[in-house]
Amino acid sequence: APSGRRLLLALAVLVLLAAGCWDRVDIERRAIVTAVGVDAVDGPAGRPDDTEPEPGETVRRVRYDVGIEWPFAPAVTMAAGGAEGGGAGKSPPVVVLRTTATTLAEANRQFNTKIYRIPYYGFTQALLIGEETARQGIDPILDFFMRSFEANWRMYVYISKGPAVPLLPTRKALGDLTGIYLARIAKGGVRRNDRTAPVTLIDVKKALVTPGAVLIPRIVSAGSLLKVAGSGVVKEGRLVAWLGETESRAAWMINGDTRGGALVFTAPWDPGQPVTLDIIRVSSRKGVRMEGGRPVFEVRIKVVGGLGEKQGSVDVYHSEHIKKLESALARTVQAQALAVLAKTRALGADAFEFHRLVERRYPAEWRRLKEDWPAAYARTGARVSVQARITNIGNVH
């Protein structure tokens, strides 16, 4: 029947339309990039220009040394086979490829002059930006990934202390690829590490379009491992200062991002004896008041934890000693928070989204302050109050 033929024709069209993407690329033609490193060519880790200068060229073309890490499937197969690979002295099943280019988009094309596979960033776990490159500006690096329809916007971002690309081929003691290794640290650190907090590509990009600053975790070489602790203060797209590990913990506490780790402070009954608190939970509330024409920020932090270690002979089973410990802990957190607030104000780097509080509560004043918020933030004031509670003291009394 005519109606039946029309139905069959419609079904055939639907099958063709549902067959897949017209511009798809087979998986065997992909280089699944797990980590990317970017350094400035003219920085301390600068590499010589390996591109051929064009006739009549008047501007320097090369700006970046770019490295990508990807697992090489044939090598993985040989390693699993035993005889062909995987033994002592054999090449690891990973490729780290480097090139120099003016932009990351150009570098991405340059890779295809060296390999036949197309770099794919949909599963990229880590972006490592070198210190010198971050000081020059990170926005051009982020732009390439944000414009890509395939890039993983949830990849974790790090700033390396020194060059970034040389960290990619570091063989970790646990045998992971660098990207997977760093992603596992980031995900596990949410609950167990108080000295860093995971920051993704989209987190950084969102922060860069505000008047404030952003803290990006710092990464350093630690022999056969990589250490993630501390953070870089990025203001107006450029690295302006480092926060140490303790300073970073205080910053994460102010933002309420710390949910684990250990905090060491001085025992109230003996200045020579340390006490360690296992952090269970941290929460914070932030407010703002206008005083004398300038914003004064109020931060209230609550810290809950258990006694991880105590040295000395004082028996903390008694409630009066617990109260003394809680008071000492509160003073320590307060002092560290005030110190990091003072440092960021001196830098004019609002890494705590305080500008949003002013905008919401004092819109008229914000219209005046937003013209130069970094300078206005440097003139602000801050108060910090801390409530500390120790919920358990362990098994030994």
Short mmCIF file of C-alpha atoms in Angstrom, two decimals:
data_model
loop_
_atom_site.label_atom_id
_atom_site.label_comp_id
_atom_site.label_asym_id
_atom_site.label_seq_id
_atom_site.Cartn_x
_atom_site.Cartn_y
_atom_site.Cartn_z
CA ALA A 1 0.00 0.00 0.00
CA PRO A 2 1.16 3.59 -0.60
CA SER A 3 0.93 4.35 3.11
CA GLY A 4 3.15 1.36 3.87
CA ARG A 5 5.77 2.47 1.37
CA ARG A 6 5.78 5.96 2.88
CA LEU A 7 6.29 4.45 6.35
CA LEU A 8 9.22 2.35 5.14
CA LEU A 9 10.75 5.40 3.47
CA ALA A 10 10.38 7.42 6.69
CA LEU A 11 11.99 4.65 8.73
CA ALA A 12 14.89 4.44 6.28
CA VAL A 13 15.49 8.18 6.61
CA LEU A 14 15.41 7.92 10.40
CA VAL A 15 17.95 5.09 10.34
CA LEU A 16 20.28 7.18 8.22
CA LEU A 17 19.91 10.21 10.49
CA ALA A 18 20.53 8.09 13.60
CA ALA A 19 23.62 6.43 12.19
CA GLY A 20 25.99 8.75 14.01
CA CYS A 21 28.01 11.92 13.56
CA TRP A 22 29.03 12.67 10.00
CA ASP A 23 32.42 14.05 11.13
CA ARG A 24 33.25 11.29 13.62
CA VAL A 25 36.85 10.13 14.05
CA ASP A 26 37.57 6.47 14.75
CA ILE A 27 39.10 5.74 18.15
CA GLU A 28 42.23 4.22 16.61
CA ARG A 29 42.96 7.59 15.02
CA ARG A 30 42.74 9.42 18.35
CA ALA A 31 45.50 10.24 20.81
CA ILE A 32 43.61 10.25 24.13
CA VAL A 33 45.41 13.02 26.00
CA THR A 34 45.40 12.55 29.78
CA ALA A 35 47.52 15.58 30.76
CA VAL A 36 48.78 18.80 29.18
CA GLY A 37 51.75 20.93 30.24
CA VAL A 38 52.42 24.47 29.05
CA ASP A 39 55.61 26.53 29.54
CA ALA A 40 56.79 29.87 28.20
CA VAL A 41 59.52 29.37 25.61
CA ASP A 42 61.45 32.38 26.92
CA GLY A 43 61.09 31.29 30.55
CA PRO A 44 63.55 29.30 32.68
CA ALA A 45 62.41 26.08 30.98
CA GLY A 46 62.51 27.63 27.53
CA ARG A 47 63.24 25.37 24.58
CA PRO A 48 64.85 26.47 21.35
CA ASP A 49 62.50 27.27 18.50
CA ASP A 50 62.19 24.13 16.39
CA THR A 51 59.87 25.72 13.83
CA GLU A 52 61.06 26.98 10.49
CA PRO A 53 60.90 30.80 10.24
CA GLU A 54 58.78 32.11 7.42
CA PRO A 55 60.28 34.50 4.83
CA GLY A 56 59.71 38.12 5.79
CA GLU A 57 58.53 37.24 9.27
CA THR A 58 58.81 40.28 11.56
CA VAL A 59 57.24 39.05 14.82
CA ARG A 60 58.35 36.22 17.02
CA ARG A 61 56.05 33.31 16.42
CA VAL A 62 56.95 30.91 19.19
CA ARG A 63 55.59 31.59 22.68
CA TYR A 64 54.76 28.22 24.22
CA ASP A 65 56.42 24.88 24.83
CA VAL A 66 53.49 22.45 24.97
CA GLY A 67 53.59 18.84 26.10
CA ILE A 68 50.84 16.21 25.99
CA GLU A 69 50.67 12.81 27.65
CA TRP A 70 48.72 9.93 26.17
CA PRO A 71 48.70 6.16 26.73
CA PHE A 72 50.04 4.41 23.64
CA ALA A 73 47.78 1.43 22.99
CA PRO A 74 50.33 -0.77 21.14
CA ALA A 75 52.78 -0.30 24.01
CA VAL A 76 50.08 -1.21 26.51
CA THR A 77 49.34 -4.38 24.54
CA MET A 78 53.01 -5.35 24.36
CA ALA A 79 53.45 -4.67 28.09
CA ALA A 80 50.54 -7.01 28.83
CA GLY A 81 52.12 -9.66 26.59
CA GLY A 82 55.27 -9.83 28.65
CA ALA A 83 57.88 -10.79 26.08
CA GLU A 84 57.54 -7.65 23.96
CA GLY A 85 57.44 -5.15 26.80
CA GLY A 86 56.77 -4.43 30.42
CA GLY A 87 60.09 -5.78 31.68
CA ALA A 88 62.96 -3.90 33.25
CA GLY A 89 64.40 -1.25 30.99
CA LYS A 90 61.46 -1.35 28.58
CA SER A 91 59.71 1.85 27.50
CA PRO A 92 56.61 2.63 29.59
CA PRO A 93 53.25 2.47 27.77
CA VAL A 94 52.93 6.25 27.58
CA VAL A 95 54.00 8.90 25.12
CA VAL A 96 54.93 12.46 26.08
CA LEU A 97 55.04 14.61 22.98
CA ARG A 98 56.35 18.19 22.89
CA THR A 99 56.20 21.02 20.40
CA THR A 100 56.67 24.79 20.29
CA ALA A 101 54.09 27.18 18.89
CA THR A 102 52.65 30.68 19.11
CA THR A 103 49.29 29.45 20.42
CA LEU A 104 47.88 26.22 21.80
CA ALA A 105 45.66 25.86 18.75
CA GLU A 106 48.75 25.98 16.56
CA ALA A 107 50.53 23.51 18.86
CA ASN A 108 47.60 21.14 18.48
CA ARG A 109 48.13 21.20 14.71
CA GLN A 110 51.90 20.95 15.11
CA PHE A 111 51.47 17.62 16.85
CA ASN A 112 50.12 16.20 13.59
CA THR A 113 53.47 16.88 11.92
CA LYS A 114 54.94 14.32 14.34
CA ILE A 115 52.19 11.73 14.87
CA TYR A 116 49.37 10.40 12.73
CA ARG A 117 46.82 10.46 15.57
CA ILE A 118 44.56 13.41 16.36
CA PRO A 119 44.94 14.71 19.94
CA TYR A 120 41.67 14.31 21.82
CA TYR A 121 41.07 16.30 25.05
CA GLY A 122 37.68 14.89 26.03
CA PHE A 123 39.24 12.75 28.78
CA THR A 124 42.05 15.10 29.81
CA GLN A 125 42.40 15.06 33.60
CA ALA A 126 45.06 17.68 34.34
CA LEU A 127 46.35 20.95 32.90
CA LEU A 128 49.76 21.98 34.26
CA ILE A 129 50.80 25.60 33.70
CA GLY A 130 54.40 26.59 34.32
CA GLU A 131 55.19 29.34 36.82
CA GLU A 132 56.69 31.74 34.28
CA THR A 133 53.82 31.16 31.88
CA ALA A 134 51.28 31.84 34.65
CA ARG A 135 53.01 35.12 35.44
CA GLN A 136 52.65 36.14 31.80
CA GLY A 137 48.96 35.22 31.74
CA ILE A 138 46.84 32.06 31.77
CA ASP A 139 43.78 33.26 29.87
CA PRO A 140 45.22 32.50 26.39
CA ILE A 141 45.86 28.93 27.54
CA LEU A 142 42.34 28.44 28.88
CA ASP A 143 40.81 29.96 25.75
CA PHE A 144 41.86 27.05 23.54
CA PHE A 145 40.15 24.46 25.75
CA MET A 146 37.05 26.55 26.42
CA ARG A 147 36.44 27.01 22.67
CA SER A 148 36.74 23.30 21.98
CA PHE A 149 33.56 21.25 21.61
CA GLU A 150 35.42 18.16 22.77
CA ALA A 151 37.63 19.33 25.65
CA ASN A 152 36.85 18.24 29.20
CA TRP A 153 36.03 21.42 31.08
CA ARG A 154 36.27 19.48 34.35
CA MET A 155 39.99 18.82 33.99
CA TYR A 156 41.95 19.90 37.08
CA VAL A 157 44.21 22.95 36.77
CA TYR A 158 47.60 23.31 38.50
CA ILE A 159 50.43 25.82 38.49
CA SER A 160 53.84 24.24 38.82
CA LYS A 161 56.65 25.66 40.90
CA GLY A 162 59.04 26.04 37.99
CA PRO A 163 58.58 24.38 34.59
CA ALA A 164 55.48 22.28 33.94
CA VAL A 165 56.24 20.20 30.85
CA PRO A 166 59.20 18.32 32.43
CA LEU A 167 56.80 16.99 35.08
CA LEU A 168 54.80 14.99 32.53
CA PRO A 169 57.31 12.16 31.99
CA THR A 170 57.96 11.77 35.71
CA ARG A 171 57.35 8.13 36.54
CA LYS A 172 55.22 7.92 39.63
CA ALA A 173 55.90 5.27 42.26
CA LEU A 174 52.31 4.06 41.92
CA GLY A 175 52.64 3.65 38.16
CA ASP A 176 49.75 5.89 37.10
CA LEU A 177 49.74 8.26 34.19
CA THR A 178 50.35 11.84 35.32
CA GLY A 179 46.82 12.96 34.50
CA ILE A 180 45.16 10.02 36.27
CA TYR A 181 47.57 10.34 39.19
CA LEU A 182 46.73 14.03 39.72
CA ALA A 183 43.00 13.46 39.30
CA ARG A 184 43.06 10.79 42.02
CA ILE A 185 44.92 13.16 44.36
CA ALA A 186 42.35 15.89 43.65
CA LYS A 187 39.36 13.63 44.27
CA GLY A 188 40.87 12.02 47.36
CA GLY A 189 42.08 15.33 48.70
CA VAL A 190 38.54 16.59 49.12
CA ARG A 191 38.30 14.48 52.27
CA ARG A 192 41.88 13.94 53.36
CA ASN A 193 44.00 16.92 52.35
CA ASP A 194 43.62 20.30 54.03
CA ARG A 195 46.40 22.06 52.10
CA THR A 196 44.82 22.15 48.67
CA ALA A 197 41.39 22.03 47.08
CA PRO A 198 40.50 20.76 43.59
CA VAL A 199 40.01 23.52 41.01
CA THR A 200 38.72 22.74 37.54
CA LEU A 201 39.08 24.53 34.23
CA ILE A 202 35.55 25.90 34.40
CA ASP A 203 36.12 27.10 37.99
CA VAL A 204 39.14 29.14 36.88
CA LYS A 205 37.40 30.54 33.81
CA LYS A 206 34.39 31.66 35.84
CA ALA A 207 36.65 33.40 38.37
CA LEU A 208 38.61 35.26 35.69
CA VAL A 209 35.52 37.09 34.46
CA THR A 210 34.90 38.59 37.93
CA PRO A 211 36.73 41.47 39.67
CA GLY A 212 38.17 39.00 42.16
CA ALA A 213 41.07 36.56 42.14
CA VAL A 214 41.34 32.78 42.12
CA LEU A 215 43.52 30.30 43.99
CA ILE A 216 44.98 27.52 41.83
CA PRO A 217 46.70 24.52 43.47
CA ARG A 218 50.48 24.44 43.30
CA ILE A 219 52.37 21.37 42.13
CA VAL A 220 56.05 20.61 42.73
CA SER A 221 58.34 17.72 41.89
CA ALA A 222 59.00 15.29 44.73
CA GLY A 223 61.35 12.74 43.21
CA SER A 224 59.33 9.92 41.71
CA LEU A 225 56.14 11.59 42.95
CA LEU A 226 54.41 14.93 42.47
CA LYS A 227 53.33 16.95 45.49
CA VAL A 228 50.16 19.03 45.38
CA ALA A 229 50.16 21.58 48.21
CA GLY A 230 49.99 25.35 48.45
CA SER A 231 48.40 27.57 45.82
CA GLY A 232 49.06 30.35 43.38
CA VAL A 233 47.15 33.64 43.63
CA VAL A 234 45.95 34.55 40.14
CA LYS A 235 44.75 38.12 39.75
CA GLU A 236 43.54 39.58 36.46
CA GLY A 237 44.68 36.39 34.76
CA ARG A 238 48.26 36.45 36.06
CA LEU A 239 50.08 34.71 38.89
CA VAL A 240 50.99 37.42 41.39
CA ALA A 241 52.07 35.45 44.49
CA TRP A 242 52.24 32.06 46.17
CA LEU A 243 50.39 30.97 49.28
CA GLY A 244 52.26 28.40 51.35
CA GLU A 245 50.65 25.21 52.59
CA THR A 246 49.44 26.66 55.89
CA GLU A 247 48.28 29.86 54.20
CA SER A 248 46.38 27.82 51.64
CA ARG A 249 44.65 25.82 54.37
CA ALA A 250 43.55 29.07 56.02
CA ALA A 251 42.23 30.30 52.68
CA TRP A 252 40.28 27.09 52.08
CA MET A 253 38.84 27.39 55.60
CA ILE A 254 37.65 30.92 54.91
CA ASN A 255 35.90 29.62 51.81
CA GLY A 256 34.58 26.57 53.66
CA ASP A 257 36.35 24.18 51.27
CA THR A 258 38.30 22.15 53.85
CA ARG A 259 36.79 18.84 54.92
CA GLY A 260 39.78 16.84 56.09
CA GLY A 261 43.45 16.90 56.98
CA ALA A 262 45.41 17.60 60.15
CA LEU A 263 46.06 20.86 61.97
CA VAL A 264 48.98 21.15 64.40
CA PHE A 265 48.89 23.78 67.15
CA THR A 266 50.62 24.46 70.47
CA ALA A 267 49.36 22.77 73.62
CA PRO A 268 47.91 25.41 75.99
CA TRP A 269 49.67 23.86 79.01
CA ASP A 270 53.14 23.63 77.40
CA PRO A 271 54.43 25.82 74.52
CA GLY A 272 56.93 23.12 73.64
CA GLN A 273 54.34 20.39 73.07
CA PRO A 274 52.39 20.10 69.79
CA VAL A 275 48.82 18.86 69.50
CA THR A 276 47.33 17.52 66.26
CA LEU A 277 43.67 17.84 65.36
CA ASP A 278 42.12 15.54 62.74
CA ILE A 279 39.78 17.88 60.88
CA ILE A 280 36.31 16.43 60.41
CA ARG A 281 34.38 19.42 59.16
CA VAL A 282 34.87 23.14 58.51
CA SER A 283 32.12 25.62 57.67
CA SER A 284 32.23 29.36 57.22
CA ARG A 285 29.88 32.30 56.92
CA LYS A 286 30.89 35.63 55.45
CA GLY A 287 29.30 39.05 55.84
CA VAL A 288 30.12 42.70 55.19
CA ARG A 289 29.52 46.07 56.84
CA MET A 290 30.29 49.54 55.58
CA GLU A 291 32.34 51.44 58.17
CA GLY A 292 33.81 54.84 57.41
CA GLY A 293 33.10 54.47 53.72
CA ARG A 294 34.99 51.18 53.35
CA PRO A 295 33.82 47.57 53.49
CA VAL A 296 34.74 45.54 56.57
CA PHE A 297 34.31 41.80 56.12
CA GLU A 298 33.28 39.46 58.89
CA VAL A 299 34.18 35.78 58.68
CA ARG A 300 32.81 33.21 61.09
CA ILE A 301 34.51 29.81 60.96
CA LYS A 302 33.43 26.61 62.70
CA VAL A 303 35.97 23.80 63.04
CA VAL A 304 35.04 20.31 64.21
CA GLY A 305 37.63 17.60 64.72
CA GLY A 306 39.04 14.82 66.83
CA LEU A 307 42.26 14.62 68.77
CA GLY A 308 44.76 12.91 66.48
CA GLU A 309 47.85 13.14 68.69
CA LYS A 310 48.91 14.72 71.98
CA GLN A 311 52.37 14.90 73.46
CA GLY A 312 53.10 15.39 77.13
CA SER A 313 51.69 13.93 80.32
CA VAL A 314 48.53 16.02 80.72
CA ASP A 315 45.39 13.86 80.77
CA VAL A 316 42.93 15.40 78.31
CA TYR A 317 40.08 13.22 79.57
CA HIS A 318 38.93 16.07 81.82
CA SER A 319 36.57 18.61 80.28
CA GLU A 320 38.63 21.64 81.39
CA HIS A 321 41.56 20.45 79.29
CA ILE A 322 39.29 19.88 76.28
CA LYS A 323 38.02 23.46 76.61
CA LYS A 324 41.59 24.76 76.76
CA LEU A 325 42.43 22.78 73.64
CA GLU A 326 39.41 24.17 71.82
CA SER A 327 40.36 27.73 72.78
CA ALA A 328 43.95 27.22 71.62
CA LEU A 329 42.72 25.71 68.37
CA ALA A 330 40.37 28.64 67.77
CA ARG A 331 43.17 31.17 68.36
CA THR A 332 45.43 29.32 65.91
CA VAL A 333 42.83 29.24 63.13
CA GLN A 334 41.90 32.87 63.74
CA ALA A 335 45.53 34.04 63.54
CA GLN A 336 46.16 32.09 60.34
CA ALA A 337 42.96 33.36 58.71
CA LEU A 338 43.72 36.99 59.59
CA ALA A 339 47.25 36.59 58.20
CA VAL A 340 46.08 35.26 54.82
CA LEU A 341 43.39 37.95 54.60
CA ALA A 342 46.02 40.61 55.25
CA LYS A 343 48.27 39.10 52.54
CA THR A 344 45.55 38.98 49.90
CA ARG A 345 44.45 42.54 50.74
CA ALA A 346 48.03 43.73 50.32
CA LEU A 347 48.00 42.10 46.88
CA GLY A 348 44.60 43.57 46.03
CA ALA A 349 43.52 40.02 45.24
CA ASP A 350 40.01 39.14 46.44
CA ALA A 351 40.21 35.34 46.40
CA PHE A 352 37.12 34.92 48.60
CA GLU A 353 34.36 36.47 46.46
CA PHE A 354 33.89 39.29 48.94
CA HIS A 355 32.94 41.57 46.04
CA ARG A 356 29.70 39.61 45.66
CA LEU A 357 28.75 40.46 49.27
CA VAL A 358 29.26 44.18 48.65
CA GLU A 359 27.35 44.04 45.38
CA ARG A 360 24.34 42.36 47.00
CA ARG A 361 24.15 44.34 50.23
CA TYR A 362 25.44 47.77 49.16
CA PRO A 363 24.64 48.16 45.45
CA ALA A 364 25.08 51.94 45.48
CA GLU A 365 28.56 51.73 47.03
CA TRP A 366 29.43 48.86 44.70
CA ARG A 367 28.86 51.04 41.64
CA ARG A 368 31.65 53.24 42.94
CA LEU A 369 33.99 50.51 44.19
CA LYS A 370 33.78 48.21 41.16
CA GLU A 371 35.65 50.72 38.99
CA ASP A 372 38.86 49.58 40.69
CA TRP A 373 37.99 46.73 43.01
CA PRO A 374 41.57 45.48 43.52
CA ALA A 375 42.57 48.90 44.92
CA ALA A 376 39.36 49.10 46.96
CA TYR A 377 39.89 45.60 48.34
CA ALA A 378 43.36 46.61 49.54
CA ARG A 379 41.70 49.26 51.74
CA THR A 380 39.08 46.98 53.28
CA GLY A 381 39.08 45.62 56.81
CA ALA A 382 38.48 42.12 58.15
CA ARG A 383 37.36 40.42 61.35
CA VAL A 384 37.51 36.70 62.02
CA SER A 385 35.80 34.71 64.76
CA VAL A 386 36.35 30.98 65.22
CA GLN A 387 34.29 28.37 67.05
CA ALA A 388 36.24 25.14 67.62
CA ARG A 389 34.87 21.86 68.90
CA ILE A 390 36.71 18.62 69.65
CA THR A 391 34.27 15.75 69.40
CA ASN A 392 36.51 12.84 70.48
CA ILE A 393 39.91 12.26 72.04
CA GLY A 394 40.60 8.74 70.78
CA ASN A 395 40.89 5.48 72.74
CA VAL A 396 43.74 6.35 75.12
CA HIS A 397 42.94 8.54 78.14
#
